[in-house]
PDB file of C-alpha atoms in Angstrom:
ATOM      1  CA  UNK A   1     139.128 154.199 142.159  1.00 34.00           C
ATOM      2  CA  UNK A   2     138.784 155.056 146.033  1.00 41.00           C
ATOM      3  CA  UNK A   3     135.461 153.566 147.082  1.00 39.00           C
ATOM      4  CA  UNK A   4     133.472 156.403 148.763  1.00 35.00           C
ATOM      5  CA  UNK A   5     130.464 155.712 151.240  1.00 34.00           C
ATOM      6  CA  UNK A   6     127.092 156.247 149.350  1.00 34.00           C
ATOM      7  CA  UNK A   7     125.050 158.060 151.863  1.00 36.00           C
ATOM      8  CA  UNK A   8     121.317 157.292 150.636  1.00 35.00           C
ATOM      9  CA  UNK A   9     120.281 153.932 148.322  1.00 37.00           C
ATOM     10  CA  UNK A  10     118.194 154.409 145.570  1.00 35.00           C
ATOM     11  CA  UNK A  11     114.616 153.933 145.876  1.00 37.00           C
ATOM     12  CA  UNK A  12     111.740 151.681 144.330  1.00 40.00           C
ATOM     13  CA  UNK A  13     108.469 153.357 143.938  1.00 36.00           C
ATOM     14  CA  UNK A  14     105.196 151.515 143.980  1.00 38.00           C
ATOM     15  CA  UNK A  15     101.717 152.069 141.922  1.00 35.00           C
ATOM     16  CA  UNK A  16     101.212 155.160 144.017  1.00 32.00           C
ATOM     17  CA  UNK A  17     104.622 156.728 143.551  1.00 36.00           C
ATOM     18  CA  UNK A  18     105.521 156.478 147.003  1.00 36.00           C
ATOM     19  CA  UNK A  19     108.983 155.049 147.890  1.00 40.00           C
ATOM     20  CA  UNK A  20     108.651 151.047 148.482  1.00 43.00           C
ATOM     21  CA  UNK A  21     111.155 149.426 150.453  1.00 44.00           C
ATOM     22  CA  UNK A  22     109.830 145.789 149.872  1.00 40.00           C
ATOM     23  CA  UNK A  23     111.719 144.769 146.887  1.00 34.00           C
ATOM     24  CA  UNK A  24     115.130 145.549 148.329  1.00 36.00           C
ATOM     25  CA  UNK A  25     116.979 145.303 152.254  1.00 45.00           C
ATOM     26  CA  UNK A  26     117.024 148.700 153.212  1.00 58.00           C
ATOM     27  CA  UNK A  27     120.546 150.654 153.576  1.00 78.00           C
ATOM     28  CA  UNK A  28     122.702 150.444 156.963  1.00 86.00           C
ATOM     29  CA  UNK A  29     121.820 152.807 158.798  1.00 93.00           C
ATOM     30  CA  UNK A  30     124.992 153.979 160.636  1.00 95.00           C
ATOM     31  CA  UNK A  31     123.122 156.743 162.828  1.00 97.00           C
ATOM     32  CA  UNK A  32     119.026 156.651 163.705  1.00 97.00           C
ATOM     33  CA  UNK A  33     117.972 159.959 165.020  1.00 97.00           C
ATOM     34  CA  UNK A  34     114.900 159.945 167.679  1.00 97.00           C
ATOM     35  CA  UNK A  35     112.728 162.875 167.007  1.00 97.00           C
ATOM     36  CA  UNK A  36     109.484 163.473 169.464  1.00 97.00           C
ATOM     37  CA  UNK A  37     106.188 162.972 167.385  1.00 98.00           C
ATOM     38  CA  UNK A  38     104.869 165.866 169.665  1.00 97.00           C
ATOM     39  CA  UNK A  39     107.661 168.201 168.103  1.00 96.00           C
ATOM     40  CA  UNK A  40     106.583 168.735 164.561  1.00 96.00           C
ATOM     41  CA  UNK A  41     108.629 171.890 164.611  1.00 95.00           C
ATOM     42  CA  UNK A  42     111.477 169.581 164.460  1.00 95.00           C
ATOM     43  CA  UNK A  43     110.931 167.206 161.736  1.00 94.00           C
ATOM     44  CA  UNK A  44     112.235 168.983 158.526  1.00 90.00           C
ATOM     45  CA  UNK A  45     115.459 169.800 160.762  1.00 92.00           C
ATOM     46  CA  UNK A  46     115.765 165.941 161.514  1.00 94.00           C
ATOM     47  CA  UNK A  47     115.763 165.311 157.864  1.00 91.00           C
ATOM     48  CA  UNK A  48     118.611 167.752 157.329  1.00 90.00           C
ATOM     49  CA  UNK A  49     120.624 166.164 160.043  1.00 91.00           C
ATOM     50  CA  UNK A  50     123.009 163.952 158.260  1.00 91.00           C
ATOM     51  CA  UNK A  51     121.353 161.070 160.126  1.00 95.00           C
ATOM     52  CA  UNK A  52     120.814 158.022 157.632  1.00 94.00           C
ATOM     53  CA  UNK A  53     117.393 157.413 159.135  1.00 95.00           C
ATOM     54  CA  UNK A  54     114.803 159.516 161.410  1.00 96.00           C
ATOM     55  CA  UNK A  55     112.435 158.174 163.643  1.00 97.00           C
ATOM     56  CA  UNK A  56     109.398 159.649 165.046  1.00 97.00           C
ATOM     57  CA  UNK A  57     109.290 158.515 168.626  1.00 98.00           C
ATOM     58  CA  UNK A  58     105.244 157.914 169.650  1.00 98.00           C
ATOM     59  CA  UNK A  59     106.600 156.097 172.878  1.00 97.00           C
ATOM     60  CA  UNK A  60     109.016 157.122 175.547  1.00 90.00           C
ATOM     61  CA  UNK A  61     109.478 160.553 174.321  1.00 91.00           C
ATOM     62  CA  UNK A  62     105.426 161.067 174.849  1.00 96.00           C
ATOM     63  CA  UNK A  63     103.615 161.882 177.865  1.00 96.00           C
ATOM     64  CA  UNK A  64     100.397 159.520 178.143  1.00 96.00           C
ATOM     65  CA  UNK A  65      98.150 162.900 177.696  1.00 96.00           C
ATOM     66  CA  UNK A  66      99.738 163.478 174.439  1.00 97.00           C
ATOM     67  CA  UNK A  67      99.690 160.373 172.395  1.00 98.00           C
ATOM     68  CA  UNK A  68      96.865 161.005 170.534  1.00 97.00           C
ATOM     69  CA  UNK A  69      98.113 164.705 169.467  1.00 98.00           C
ATOM     70  CA  UNK A  70     101.763 162.939 168.584  1.00 98.00           C
ATOM     71  CA  UNK A  71     100.331 160.477 166.420  1.00 98.00           C
ATOM     72  CA  UNK A  72      97.946 162.776 164.331  1.00 97.00           C
ATOM     73  CA  UNK A  73     101.521 164.983 163.961  1.00 97.00           C
ATOM     74  CA  UNK A  74     103.364 161.901 162.823  1.00 97.00           C
ATOM     75  CA  UNK A  75     100.629 160.749 160.466  1.00 96.00           C
ATOM     76  CA  UNK A  76     100.171 164.230 159.090  1.00 95.00           C
ATOM     77  CA  UNK A  77     104.020 164.614 158.478  1.00 94.00           C
ATOM     78  CA  UNK A  78     104.203 160.999 156.500  1.00 93.00           C
ATOM     79  CA  UNK A  79     101.472 162.124 154.182  1.00 90.00           C
ATOM     80  CA  UNK A  80     102.840 165.282 153.580  1.00 85.00           C
ATOM     81  CA  UNK A  81     106.338 164.813 153.217  1.00 79.00           C
ATOM     82  CA  UNK A  82     107.972 163.871 149.851  1.00 61.00           C
ATOM     83  CA  UNK A  83     107.956 159.978 150.073  1.00 56.00           C
ATOM     84  CA  UNK A  84     109.943 159.672 147.008  1.00 52.00           C
ATOM     85  CA  UNK A  85     112.693 161.983 148.782  1.00 56.00           C
ATOM     86  CA  UNK A  86     116.036 160.483 149.735  1.00 60.00           C
ATOM     87  CA  UNK A  87     115.344 160.245 153.416  1.00 79.00           C
ATOM     88  CA  UNK A  88     114.264 156.808 155.370  1.00 92.00           C
ATOM     89  CA  UNK A  89     111.568 157.586 158.257  1.00 95.00           C
ATOM     90  CA  UNK A  90     110.477 155.229 160.680  1.00 96.00           C
ATOM     91  CA  UNK A  91     108.114 155.268 163.560  1.00 98.00           C
ATOM     92  CA  UNK A  92     108.629 154.192 167.124  1.00 98.00           C
ATOM     93  CA  UNK A  93     105.103 152.742 168.604  1.00 98.00           C
ATOM     94  CA  UNK A  94     104.240 152.140 171.421  1.00 98.00           C
ATOM     95  CA  UNK A  95     104.471 148.415 172.794  1.00 97.00           C
ATOM     96  CA  UNK A  96     101.962 145.546 172.106  1.00 97.00           C
ATOM     97  CA  UNK A  97     100.683 145.398 175.521  1.00 95.00           C
ATOM     98  CA  UNK A  98      99.695 149.006 175.507  1.00 96.00           C
ATOM     99  CA  UNK A  99      96.363 150.284 174.589  1.00 96.00           C
ATOM    100  CA  UNK A 100      98.053 152.594 171.696  1.00 97.00           C
ATOM    101  CA  UNK A 101      99.736 150.490 169.216  1.00 97.00           C
ATOM    102  CA  UNK A 102      97.164 149.354 166.906  1.00 97.00           C
ATOM    103  CA  UNK A 103      96.440 152.898 166.228  1.00 97.00           C
ATOM    104  CA  UNK A 104     100.118 153.438 165.822  1.00 98.00           C
ATOM    105  CA  UNK A 105     100.227 151.070 163.342  1.00 97.00           C
ATOM    106  CA  UNK A 106      96.982 152.275 161.596  1.00 96.00           C
ATOM    107  CA  UNK A 107      98.137 155.941 161.341  1.00 96.00           C
ATOM    108  CA  UNK A 108     101.680 155.562 160.179  1.00 94.00           C
ATOM    109  CA  UNK A 109     101.231 153.990 156.832  1.00 91.00           C
ATOM    110  CA  UNK A 110     103.681 155.848 155.430  1.00 89.00           C
ATOM    111  CA  UNK A 111     106.560 154.943 157.394  1.00 95.00           C
ATOM    112  CA  UNK A 112     109.547 152.964 156.058  1.00 95.00           C
ATOM    113  CA  UNK A 113     110.189 151.269 159.216  1.00 97.00           C
ATOM    114  CA  UNK A 114     108.420 150.136 162.414  1.00 98.00           C
ATOM    115  CA  UNK A 115     110.587 150.265 165.347  1.00 98.00           C
ATOM    116  CA  UNK A 116     108.834 147.924 168.275  1.00 98.00           C
ATOM    117  CA  UNK A 117     109.986 148.965 172.039  1.00 98.00           C
ATOM    118  CA  UNK A 118     109.864 146.364 174.621  1.00 97.00           C
ATOM    119  CA  UNK A 119     110.151 142.948 172.121  1.00 98.00           C
ATOM    120  CA  UNK A 120     110.519 140.079 174.097  1.00 98.00           C
ATOM    121  CA  UNK A 121     109.394 137.423 171.433  1.00 98.00           C
ATOM    122  CA  UNK A 122     108.716 136.457 167.772  1.00 98.00           C
ATOM    123  CA  UNK A 123     105.316 135.843 168.377  1.00 98.00           C
ATOM    124  CA  UNK A 124     105.107 140.057 168.992  1.00 98.00           C
ATOM    125  CA  UNK A 125     106.810 140.423 165.602  1.00 98.00           C
ATOM    126  CA  UNK A 126     104.392 137.836 163.821  1.00 98.00           C
ATOM    127  CA  UNK A 127     101.559 139.936 165.038  1.00 97.00           C
ATOM    128  CA  UNK A 128     102.946 143.068 163.919  1.00 97.00           C
ATOM    129  CA  UNK A 129     103.766 142.144 160.712  1.00 97.00           C
ATOM    130  CA  UNK A 130     100.332 140.575 160.151  1.00 97.00           C
ATOM    131  CA  UNK A 131      99.211 144.214 160.789  1.00 96.00           C
ATOM    132  CA  UNK A 132     101.999 145.508 158.037  1.00 95.00           C
ATOM    133  CA  UNK A 133     103.265 142.794 156.103  1.00 94.00           C
ATOM    134  CA  UNK A 134     105.205 145.264 153.657  1.00 93.00           C
ATOM    135  CA  UNK A 135     107.051 147.080 156.241  1.00 96.00           C
ATOM    136  CA  UNK A 136     110.385 146.696 157.777  1.00 97.00           C
ATOM    137  CA  UNK A 137     110.444 145.590 161.593  1.00 98.00           C
ATOM    138  CA  UNK A 138     113.037 146.609 164.285  1.00 98.00           C
ATOM    139  CA  UNK A 139     112.744 145.320 167.419  1.00 98.00           C
ATOM    140  CA  UNK A 140     114.080 146.491 170.559  1.00 98.00           C
ATOM    141  CA  UNK A 141     115.447 144.472 173.352  1.00 98.00           C
ATOM    142  CA  UNK A 142     115.658 145.896 176.351  1.00 97.00           C
ATOM    143  CA  UNK A 143     114.648 143.494 178.754  1.00 98.00           C
ATOM    144  CA  UNK A 144     115.926 140.410 180.431  1.00 98.00           C
ATOM    145  CA  UNK A 145     112.918 138.574 178.541  1.00 98.00           C
ATOM    146  CA  UNK A 146     113.864 140.418 175.631  1.00 98.00           C
ATOM    147  CA  UNK A 147     117.548 139.219 175.771  1.00 98.00           C
ATOM    148  CA  UNK A 148     116.428 135.559 176.588  1.00 98.00           C
ATOM    149  CA  UNK A 149     114.691 135.502 172.997  1.00 98.00           C
ATOM    150  CA  UNK A 150     117.012 137.397 171.241  1.00 98.00           C
ATOM    151  CA  UNK A 151     118.058 134.681 168.696  1.00 98.00           C
ATOM    152  CA  UNK A 152     114.155 134.523 167.943  1.00 98.00           C
ATOM    153  CA  UNK A 153     113.514 137.864 167.791  1.00 98.00           C
ATOM    154  CA  UNK A 154     116.334 138.493 165.600  1.00 98.00           C
ATOM    155  CA  UNK A 155     115.694 135.841 162.979  1.00 98.00           C
ATOM    156  CA  UNK A 156     111.893 136.773 162.859  1.00 98.00           C
ATOM    157  CA  UNK A 157     110.527 137.295 159.218  1.00 97.00           C
ATOM    158  CA  UNK A 158     110.394 140.686 158.593  1.00 97.00           C
ATOM    159  CA  UNK A 159     113.022 142.023 160.811  1.00 98.00           C
ATOM    160  CA  UNK A 160     115.551 144.017 159.106  1.00 97.00           C
ATOM    161  CA  UNK A 161     117.478 145.104 162.457  1.00 98.00           C
ATOM    162  CA  UNK A 162     117.566 145.264 166.283  1.00 98.00           C
ATOM    163  CA  UNK A 163     118.151 148.083 168.489  1.00 98.00           C
ATOM    164  CA  UNK A 164     120.002 147.425 171.834  1.00 98.00           C
ATOM    165  CA  UNK A 165     117.762 149.670 174.570  1.00 97.00           C
ATOM    166  CA  UNK A 166     120.352 149.686 177.142  1.00 97.00           C
ATOM    167  CA  UNK A 167     118.774 152.390 179.716  1.00 96.00           C
ATOM    168  CA  UNK A 168     115.536 150.344 179.945  1.00 97.00           C
ATOM    169  CA  UNK A 169     117.671 147.028 180.047  1.00 98.00           C
ATOM    170  CA  UNK A 170     119.914 148.384 182.932  1.00 98.00           C
ATOM    171  CA  UNK A 171     116.889 149.445 184.781  1.00 97.00           C
ATOM    172  CA  UNK A 172     114.828 146.300 184.207  1.00 98.00           C
ATOM    173  CA  UNK A 173     117.945 144.102 185.877  1.00 97.00           C
ATOM    174  CA  UNK A 174     119.326 146.880 188.169  1.00 98.00           C
ATOM    175  CA  UNK A 175     122.523 146.961 186.634  1.00 98.00           C
ATOM    176  CA  UNK A 176     124.748 150.210 185.735  1.00 97.00           C
ATOM    177  CA  UNK A 177     124.967 151.592 182.421  1.00 95.00           C
ATOM    178  CA  UNK A 178     129.061 151.037 182.164  1.00 95.00           C
ATOM    179  CA  UNK A 179     130.536 149.062 179.803  1.00 96.00           C
ATOM    180  CA  UNK A 180     131.091 145.983 181.678  1.00 97.00           C
ATOM    181  CA  UNK A 181     127.787 145.431 183.182  1.00 97.00           C
ATOM    182  CA  UNK A 182     126.549 145.261 179.403  1.00 98.00           C
ATOM    183  CA  UNK A 183     129.017 143.921 177.705  1.00 98.00           C
ATOM    184  CA  UNK A 184     127.391 140.394 177.800  1.00 98.00           C
ATOM    185  CA  UNK A 185     124.020 141.651 176.407  1.00 98.00           C
ATOM    186  CA  UNK A 186     125.771 143.435 173.767  1.00 98.00           C
ATOM    187  CA  UNK A 187     128.004 140.042 172.661  1.00 98.00           C
ATOM    188  CA  UNK A 188     124.793 138.423 172.953  1.00 98.00           C
ATOM    189  CA  UNK A 189     122.938 141.023 170.502  1.00 98.00           C
ATOM    190  CA  UNK A 190     125.981 140.967 168.249  1.00 98.00           C
ATOM    191  CA  UNK A 191     125.937 137.263 167.701  1.00 98.00           C
ATOM    192  CA  UNK A 192     122.123 137.026 167.519  1.00 98.00           C
ATOM    193  CA  UNK A 193     122.232 139.726 164.727  1.00 97.00           C
ATOM    194  CA  UNK A 194     125.154 137.996 162.809  1.00 95.00           C
ATOM    195  CA  UNK A 195     123.446 134.688 162.471  1.00 97.00           C
ATOM    196  CA  UNK A 196     120.264 136.422 161.368  1.00 97.00           C
ATOM    197  CA  UNK A 197     122.369 138.599 158.922  1.00 94.00           C
ATOM    198  CA  UNK A 198     120.627 141.738 160.030  1.00 96.00           C
ATOM    199  CA  UNK A 199     122.089 145.070 160.945  1.00 96.00           C
ATOM    200  CA  UNK A 200     122.255 145.876 165.116  1.00 98.00           C
ATOM    201  CA  UNK A 201     122.013 149.397 166.439  1.00 98.00           C
ATOM    202  CA  UNK A 202     123.499 150.594 170.136  1.00 98.00           C
ATOM    203  CA  UNK A 203     121.744 152.618 172.341  1.00 97.00           C
ATOM    204  CA  UNK A 204     122.075 156.003 172.246  1.00 96.00           C
ATOM    205  CA  UNK A 205     124.503 157.923 174.638  1.00 95.00           C
ATOM    206  CA  UNK A 206     123.729 160.751 176.853  1.00 91.00           C
ATOM    207  CA  UNK A 207     126.932 162.529 175.624  1.00 88.00           C
ATOM    208  CA  UNK A 208     126.022 165.836 174.312  1.00 90.00           C
ATOM    209  CA  UNK A 209     129.493 167.757 174.957  1.00 89.00           C
ATOM    210  CA  UNK A 210     132.486 165.547 174.515  1.00 91.00           C
ATOM    211  CA  UNK A 211     132.194 164.117 170.808  1.00 92.00           C
ATOM    212  CA  UNK A 212     135.544 162.457 170.677  1.00 92.00           C
ATOM    213  CA  UNK A 213     134.776 160.807 173.727  1.00 92.00           C
ATOM    214  CA  UNK A 214     131.473 159.705 171.777  1.00 95.00           C
ATOM    215  CA  UNK A 215     133.411 158.365 168.736  1.00 93.00           C
ATOM    216  CA  UNK A 216     135.704 156.360 171.302  1.00 94.00           C
ATOM    217  CA  UNK A 217     132.501 154.781 172.686  1.00 94.00           C
ATOM    218  CA  UNK A 218     130.848 154.233 169.503  1.00 97.00           C
ATOM    219  CA  UNK A 219     134.344 152.564 168.357  1.00 96.00           C
ATOM    220  CA  UNK A 220     134.096 150.078 171.035  1.00 96.00           C
ATOM    221  CA  UNK A 221     130.878 148.826 169.820  1.00 97.00           C
ATOM    222  CA  UNK A 222     131.426 148.519 166.173  1.00 95.00           C
ATOM    223  CA  UNK A 223     134.184 146.359 167.472  1.00 94.00           C
ATOM    224  CA  UNK A 224     131.705 143.977 168.898  1.00 97.00           C
ATOM    225  CA  UNK A 225     129.934 143.534 165.630  1.00 94.00           C
ATOM    226  CA  UNK A 226     127.126 146.470 165.946  1.00 97.00           C
ATOM    227  CA  UNK A 227     126.564 148.012 162.602  1.00 95.00           C
ATOM    228  CA  UNK A 228     125.319 151.724 163.883  1.00 96.00           C
ATOM    229  CA  UNK A 229     124.037 153.607 166.450  1.00 98.00           C
ATOM    230  CA  UNK A 230     121.233 155.253 167.699  1.00 98.00           C
ATOM    231  CA  UNK A 231     121.216 159.306 168.510  1.00 97.00           C
ATOM    232  CA  UNK A 232     118.999 161.468 170.408  1.00 96.00           C
ATOM    233  CA  UNK A 233     120.746 164.954 169.580  1.00 96.00           C
ATOM    234  CA  UNK A 234     121.697 165.989 165.781  1.00 95.00           C
ATOM    235  CA  UNK A 235     124.998 166.924 167.681  1.00 95.00           C
ATOM    236  CA  UNK A 236     125.870 163.150 167.795  1.00 96.00           C
ATOM    237  CA  UNK A 237     125.509 162.149 164.456  1.00 96.00           C
ATOM    238  CA  UNK A 238     128.568 163.432 162.996  1.00 94.00           C
ATOM    239  CA  UNK A 239     130.772 161.339 165.480  1.00 95.00           C
ATOM    240  CA  UNK A 240     128.383 158.222 165.442  1.00 96.00           C
ATOM    241  CA  UNK A 241     128.770 158.256 161.300  1.00 94.00           C
ATOM    242  CA  UNK A 242     132.552 158.737 161.197  1.00 92.00           C
ATOM    243  CA  UNK A 243     132.933 155.570 163.849  1.00 93.00           C
ATOM    244  CA  UNK A 244     130.876 153.826 161.388  1.00 93.00           C
ATOM    245  CA  UNK A 245     132.242 154.888 158.010  1.00 90.00           C
ATOM    246  CA  UNK A 246     135.135 153.018 156.489  1.00 83.00           C
ATOM    247  CA  UNK A 247     137.986 155.276 156.174  1.00 81.00           C
ATOM    248  CA  UNK A 248     140.114 155.282 153.306  1.00 87.00           C
ATOM    249  CA  UNK A 249     142.900 153.078 154.762  1.00 88.00           C
ATOM    250  CA  UNK A 250     140.633 150.250 155.728  1.00 85.00           C
ATOM    251  CA  UNK A 251     139.060 150.338 152.260  1.00 89.00           C
ATOM    252  CA  UNK A 252     142.715 150.465 150.722  1.00 88.00           C
ATOM    253  CA  UNK A 253     143.749 147.376 153.214  1.00 87.00           C
ATOM    254  CA  UNK A 254     140.492 145.345 152.458  1.00 87.00           C
ATOM    255  CA  UNK A 255     141.310 146.057 148.643  1.00 90.00           C
ATOM    256  CA  UNK A 256     144.735 144.318 148.752  1.00 89.00           C
ATOM    257  CA  UNK A 257     143.574 141.413 150.803  1.00 87.00           C
ATOM    258  CA  UNK A 258     140.847 140.673 148.379  1.00 88.00           C
ATOM    259  CA  UNK A 259     143.619 141.219 145.510  1.00 85.00           C
ATOM    260  CA  UNK A 260     145.725 138.589 147.244  1.00 84.00           C
ATOM    261  CA  UNK A 261     142.963 136.025 147.779  1.00 82.00           C
ATOM    262  CA  UNK A 262     142.264 136.334 144.033  1.00 82.00           C
ATOM    263  CA  UNK A 263     145.762 135.828 142.796  1.00 81.00           C
ATOM    264  CA  UNK A 264     146.018 132.840 145.526  1.00 81.00           C
ATOM    265  CA  UNK A 265     143.216 131.373 143.881  1.00 78.00           C
ATOM    266  CA  UNK A 266     141.674 128.761 146.378  1.00 68.00           C
ATOM    267  CA  UNK A 267     142.895 128.329 150.041  1.00 75.00           C
ATOM    268  CA  UNK A 268     145.092 130.683 151.772  1.00 84.00           C
ATOM    269  CA  UNK A 269     146.694 133.694 150.500  1.00 83.00           C
ATOM    270  CA  UNK A 270     149.559 135.692 151.559  1.00 82.00           C
ATOM    271  CA  UNK A 271     150.180 139.492 151.970  1.00 83.00           C
ATOM    272  CA  UNK A 272     153.011 141.309 153.866  1.00 84.00           C
ATOM    273  CA  UNK A 273     154.497 137.922 154.884  1.00 81.00           C
ATOM    274  CA  UNK A 274     151.554 136.878 156.597  1.00 83.00           C
ATOM    275  CA  UNK A 275     149.052 133.775 155.941  1.00 83.00           C
ATOM    276  CA  UNK A 276     145.280 135.011 155.369  1.00 83.00           C
ATOM    277  CA  UNK A 277     142.598 132.620 155.599  1.00 82.00           C
ATOM    278  CA  UNK A 278     138.557 132.827 154.258  1.00 82.00           C
ATOM    279  CA  UNK A 279     137.407 134.601 157.413  1.00 83.00           C
ATOM    280  CA  UNK A 280     139.863 137.245 156.926  1.00 86.00           C
ATOM    281  CA  UNK A 281     138.321 138.090 153.507  1.00 84.00           C
ATOM    282  CA  UNK A 282     135.203 138.044 154.779  1.00 83.00           C
ATOM    283  CA  UNK A 283     136.025 140.927 156.740  1.00 83.00           C
ATOM    284  CA  UNK A 284     137.562 142.408 154.175  1.00 86.00           C
ATOM    285  CA  UNK A 285     134.086 142.577 152.185  1.00 85.00           C
ATOM    286  CA  UNK A 286     132.209 143.886 155.124  1.00 82.00           C
ATOM    287  CA  UNK A 287     134.583 146.780 155.089  1.00 82.00           C
ATOM    288  CA  UNK A 288     133.814 147.333 151.534  1.00 84.00           C
ATOM    289  CA  UNK A 289     130.428 146.828 151.539  1.00 78.00           C
ATOM    290  CA  UNK A 290     130.006 149.361 154.464  1.00 74.00           C
ATOM    291  CA  UNK A 291     131.897 151.661 152.211  1.00 76.00           C
ATOM    292  CA  UNK A 292     129.268 151.151 149.567  1.00 73.00           C
ATOM    293  CA  UNK A 293     126.256 151.638 151.788  1.00 62.00           C
ATOM    294  CA  UNK A 294     125.067 148.219 151.677  1.00 43.00           C
ATOM    295  CA  UNK A 295     124.157 145.667 154.489  1.00 40.00           C
ATOM    296  CA  UNK A 296     124.549 142.069 153.602  1.00 39.00           C
ATOM    297  CA  UNK A 297     127.670 140.331 152.372  1.00 35.00           C
ATOM    298  CA  UNK A 298     127.297 136.835 150.630  1.00 31.00           C
TER     299      UNK A 298
END
């Protein structure tokens, strides 16, 4: 029977009837939609946008004078929203060198994950984990210092995935946002995330009109090893989801490869006149894992 992508993974409820993610790995995010936390009128619409995750933004999208108001809106929504429902809702807090982050963490206890901007070290992740030990963490690597320490950041306890902050990184090092200047960074992050066996999301695109072009851009980062991409507008979600969803042709090819390995037993297999070795089988399992909505492959 053909495999189909599982849109949402099952949840475990804690003793308060709230959704708990502490007893399983989090669902793969093909897409993550940022929503400004000072716009509560957009919250409900974001949850119906087909994004795999929604992230209420307390950082870049919020002016300093509106931080308190935005935090209150986010906290109220997390309290009032049906947390046993299917939507995954996280919060991008303010950087740890700001005066706002501790209040952000305290006010958003219902968040499914916390996204830490300007992450530069594993020590920062340990500090945040001490404050929220059961909440999955997503560091944003968006500076030269963060890139320097990305291997330790990706491997830090509690980290479920890394997000590349291309706009801030380009501003930090003085490069353009073109493909070539950022290829090295994306490749480094892909290797670090693969070593840590975590997810890796690319920066959002500013493209809002050319969805075909957005999908082609997204397929390029997928080819590097990225597992998803952030979005800044609901119109982007369809193209991003499509790029990171295994096609039926990919699924069928992966199944044939694994059937060939099963028939061969140990060692190499043959299929369509080609020798296949273990890395090919691993890639096929990843295709099927992505089709089923799971991130890890043993």
